[in-house]
Amino acid sequence: MAAAAPPTTPAVPLLDLKAQYATIKDAIDAAVRDVVENQTFILGPAVERLEKALAELSHTRYAIACASGTDALLLALRAVDVGYGDEVITTPFTFFATAGTVHNVGARPVFVDIDPRTYNIVPEAAAAAVTSKTKAVIPVDLFGQIAAIEDVARLMPNVPVIEDAAQTIGAARKIDGETRMAGEVATIGTFSFYPSKNLGAYGDGGMIVTQNERLALTLRKLRTHGGLRTYHHDIVGFNSRLDTMQAAVLQAKLPFLEGWSAKRRANAEYYTAALGDVAEVGTPYVEPANTCIFNQYTLRCERRDELQAYLKEQGIGTAIYYPLPLHLQPCFSYLGYKEGSCPESEKAAKEVLSIPVFPELTRSQQDRVLGAIRAFYGRRSS
Ligand SMILES: Cc1ncc(COP(=O)(O)O)c(C=O)c1O
């Protein structure tokens, strides 16, 4: 029997967290050592410092750290009283948690289609889906650009807006001439610190932001079993605390975030300029109002699966976010959606391909990606 081929590391991985660690090793190592020396592992001052920093970054009055981006959505839904028999409007072209959490609080996800250019919610479609049972709407800021939150809020004035900003920490949007940050204008904004996110922890983590004092208090209680005094429970909550270690790692990373976002944008611009003459590939569209942080750089491609296989052969990491929209997932068949219910989401699922855009990516790595894409479509390297 032939020996199995050794696992190969792609020449250009989709994400290179080791490369990032190499640039911030001293800061991270010191932060981790500090936590170990203090032997405080759950919540505590480091978590409070991170909450303060995230509130500042997102221009919000309150920030509540929790155990993941999924829990951030779960707690947000509970805080605005979503429960059995209620409906929550969202899009199906997103990570599973956006709708999974709606189901898990006992409510029904109602899916409306996306804008094919931005992949984000169409506010008019969301407003048209409102019924007497609608208890919340979750616009998702997909791939790094903020959804039209202000239009959602304007068209659905009595519906709490939970902004799923898991992919947009630090992204901005001009609204009525003012720069607004991800999470700022929604009733509640939710972030994820999953390691592959633009601000990634060394494990799971999440954050919830709001301008509303009453909601902030409820969210704080929900995070620790429904009470702020040990063994006293005003409501039934969860165990969704953030580890001190994660908070320390995130705080050490935070000063670099703006530079990383700028680098992601520069990488995106470079790709977009170089692919302008490849008609088979559509490059990302960013609304003029948005400052995108390119958590992903996502192409729309003819013969997508063949291109992905070819890039893999060339040692280039890619990913398909997302191959099957949520309205067609087996677990949601009880909702009664069929193929054709959300045509733009279904089309996107067949065409999208995300390519490496992480901040540490070098120009020569980008040229290699570009050369491979151009070769696949029969173009010479530019
Ligand atoms: C859009 C979106 N929502 C929610 C989540 C859930 O976050 P987490 O993985 O931290 O639970 C993610 C990330 O995975 C996401 O991309």
PDB file of C-alpha atoms and ligand atoms in Angstrom, residues 67-73 93-99 101 138 140-143 164-168 190-197 203-207 295-296 321-322, ligand 1:
ATOM      1  CA  ALA A  67     -19.364  33.528  25.537  1.00  0.00           C
ATOM      2  CA  SER A  68     -19.830  33.693  21.727  1.00  0.00           C
ATOM      3  CA  GLY A  69     -21.453  35.545  18.840  1.00  0.00           C
ATOM      4  CA  THR A  70     -24.188  32.924  18.913  1.00  0.00           C
ATOM      5  CA  ASP A  71     -24.909  33.612  22.575  1.00  0.00           C
ATOM      6  CA  ALA A  72     -24.858  37.346  21.854  1.00  0.00           C
ATOM      7  CA  LEU A  73     -27.781  36.792  19.457  1.00  0.00           C
ATOM      8  CA  PHE A  93     -27.738  33.934   3.303  1.00  0.00           C
ATOM      9  CA  THR A  94     -25.805  34.037   6.572  1.00  0.00           C
ATOM     10  CA  PHE A  95     -24.144  31.843   9.165  1.00  0.00           C
ATOM     11  CA  PHE A  96     -26.499  29.371  10.818  1.00  0.00           C
ATOM     12  CA  ALA A  97     -26.532  31.101  14.223  1.00  0.00           C
ATOM     13  CA  THR A  98     -28.538  34.060  12.910  1.00  0.00           C
ATOM     14  CA  ALA A  99     -31.635  31.874  12.547  1.00  0.00           C
ATOM     15  CA  THR A 101     -30.944  31.269  17.841  1.00  0.00           C
ATOM     16  CA  ILE A 138     -32.059  40.738  12.438  1.00  0.00           C
ATOM     17  CA  VAL A 140     -26.820  40.793   9.105  1.00  0.00           C
ATOM     18  CA  ASP A 141     -23.759  42.868   8.144  1.00  0.00           C
ATOM     19  CA  LEU A 142     -22.333  40.286   5.794  1.00  0.00           C
ATOM     20  CA  PHE A 143     -18.645  39.962   4.878  1.00  0.00           C
ATOM     21  CA  ASP A 164     -25.821  40.726  13.612  1.00  0.00           C
ATOM     22  CA  ALA A 165     -22.441  42.430  13.327  1.00  0.00           C
ATOM     23  CA  ALA A 166     -20.412  39.243  13.904  1.00  0.00           C
ATOM     24  CA  GLN A 167     -18.399  40.012  10.757  1.00  0.00           C
ATOM     25  CA  THR A 168     -18.119  43.805  11.066  1.00  0.00           C
ATOM     26  CA  THR A 190     -23.923  41.619  18.433  1.00  0.00           C
ATOM     27  CA  PHE A 191     -20.280  40.764  17.742  1.00  0.00           C
ATOM     28  CA  SER A 192     -18.315  37.519  17.498  1.00  0.00           C
ATOM     29  CA  PHE A 193     -14.691  36.988  18.501  1.00  0.00           C
ATOM     30  CA  TYR A 194     -14.476  33.563  16.866  1.00  0.00           C
ATOM     31  CA  PRO A 195     -10.748  33.089  16.085  1.00  0.00           C
ATOM     32  CA  SER A 196     -11.145  33.584  12.319  1.00  0.00           C
ATOM     33  CA  LYS A 197     -13.003  36.882  12.711  1.00  0.00           C
ATOM     34  CA  GLY A 203     -11.261  30.529  21.690  1.00  0.00           C
ATOM     35  CA  ASP A 204     -14.940  31.523  21.640  1.00  0.00           C
ATOM     36  CA  GLY A 205     -16.162  34.960  22.650  1.00  0.00           C
ATOM     37  CA  GLY A 206     -18.845  37.526  21.900  1.00  0.00           C
ATOM     38  CA  MET A 207     -20.053  41.025  22.761  1.00  0.00           C
ATOM     39  CA  ASN A 295     -13.872  40.110   7.009  1.00  0.00           C
ATOM     40  CA  GLN A 296     -14.170  38.175   3.745  1.00  0.00           C
ATOM     41  CA  TYR A 321     -19.746  31.232   2.616  1.00  0.00           C
ATOM     42  CA  TYR A 322     -22.490  29.859   2.342  1.00  0.00           C
TER      43      TYR A 322
HETATM   44  C1  LIG B   1     -23.058  36.322  10.671  1.00  0.00           C
HETATM   45  C2  LIG B   1     -22.687  35.539  11.885  1.00  0.00           C
HETATM   46  N1  LIG B   1     -23.556  35.456  12.898  1.00  0.00           N
HETATM   47  C3  LIG B   1     -23.258  34.788  14.030  1.00  0.00           C
HETATM   48  C4  LIG B   1     -22.057  34.135  14.183  1.00  0.00           C
HETATM   49  C5  LIG B   1     -21.824  33.324  15.409  1.00  0.00           C
HETATM   50  O1  LIG B   1     -20.688  33.674  16.113  1.00  0.00           O
HETATM   51  P1  LIG B   1     -19.892  32.591  17.011  1.00  0.00           P
HETATM   52  O2  LIG B   1     -19.230  31.650  16.081  1.00  0.00           O
HETATM   53  O3  LIG B   1     -18.949  33.436  17.794  1.00  0.00           O
HETATM   54  O4  LIG B   1     -20.902  31.921  17.881  1.00  0.00           O
HETATM   55  C6  LIG B   1     -21.103  34.218  13.159  1.00  0.00           C
HETATM   56  C7  LIG B   1     -19.738  33.614  13.255  1.00  0.00           C
HETATM   57  O5  LIG B   1     -19.446  32.500  13.233  1.00  0.00           O
HETATM   58  C8  LIG B   1     -21.437  34.915  11.971  1.00  0.00           C
HETATM   59  O6  LIG B   1     -20.567  34.981  10.951  1.00  0.00           O
END
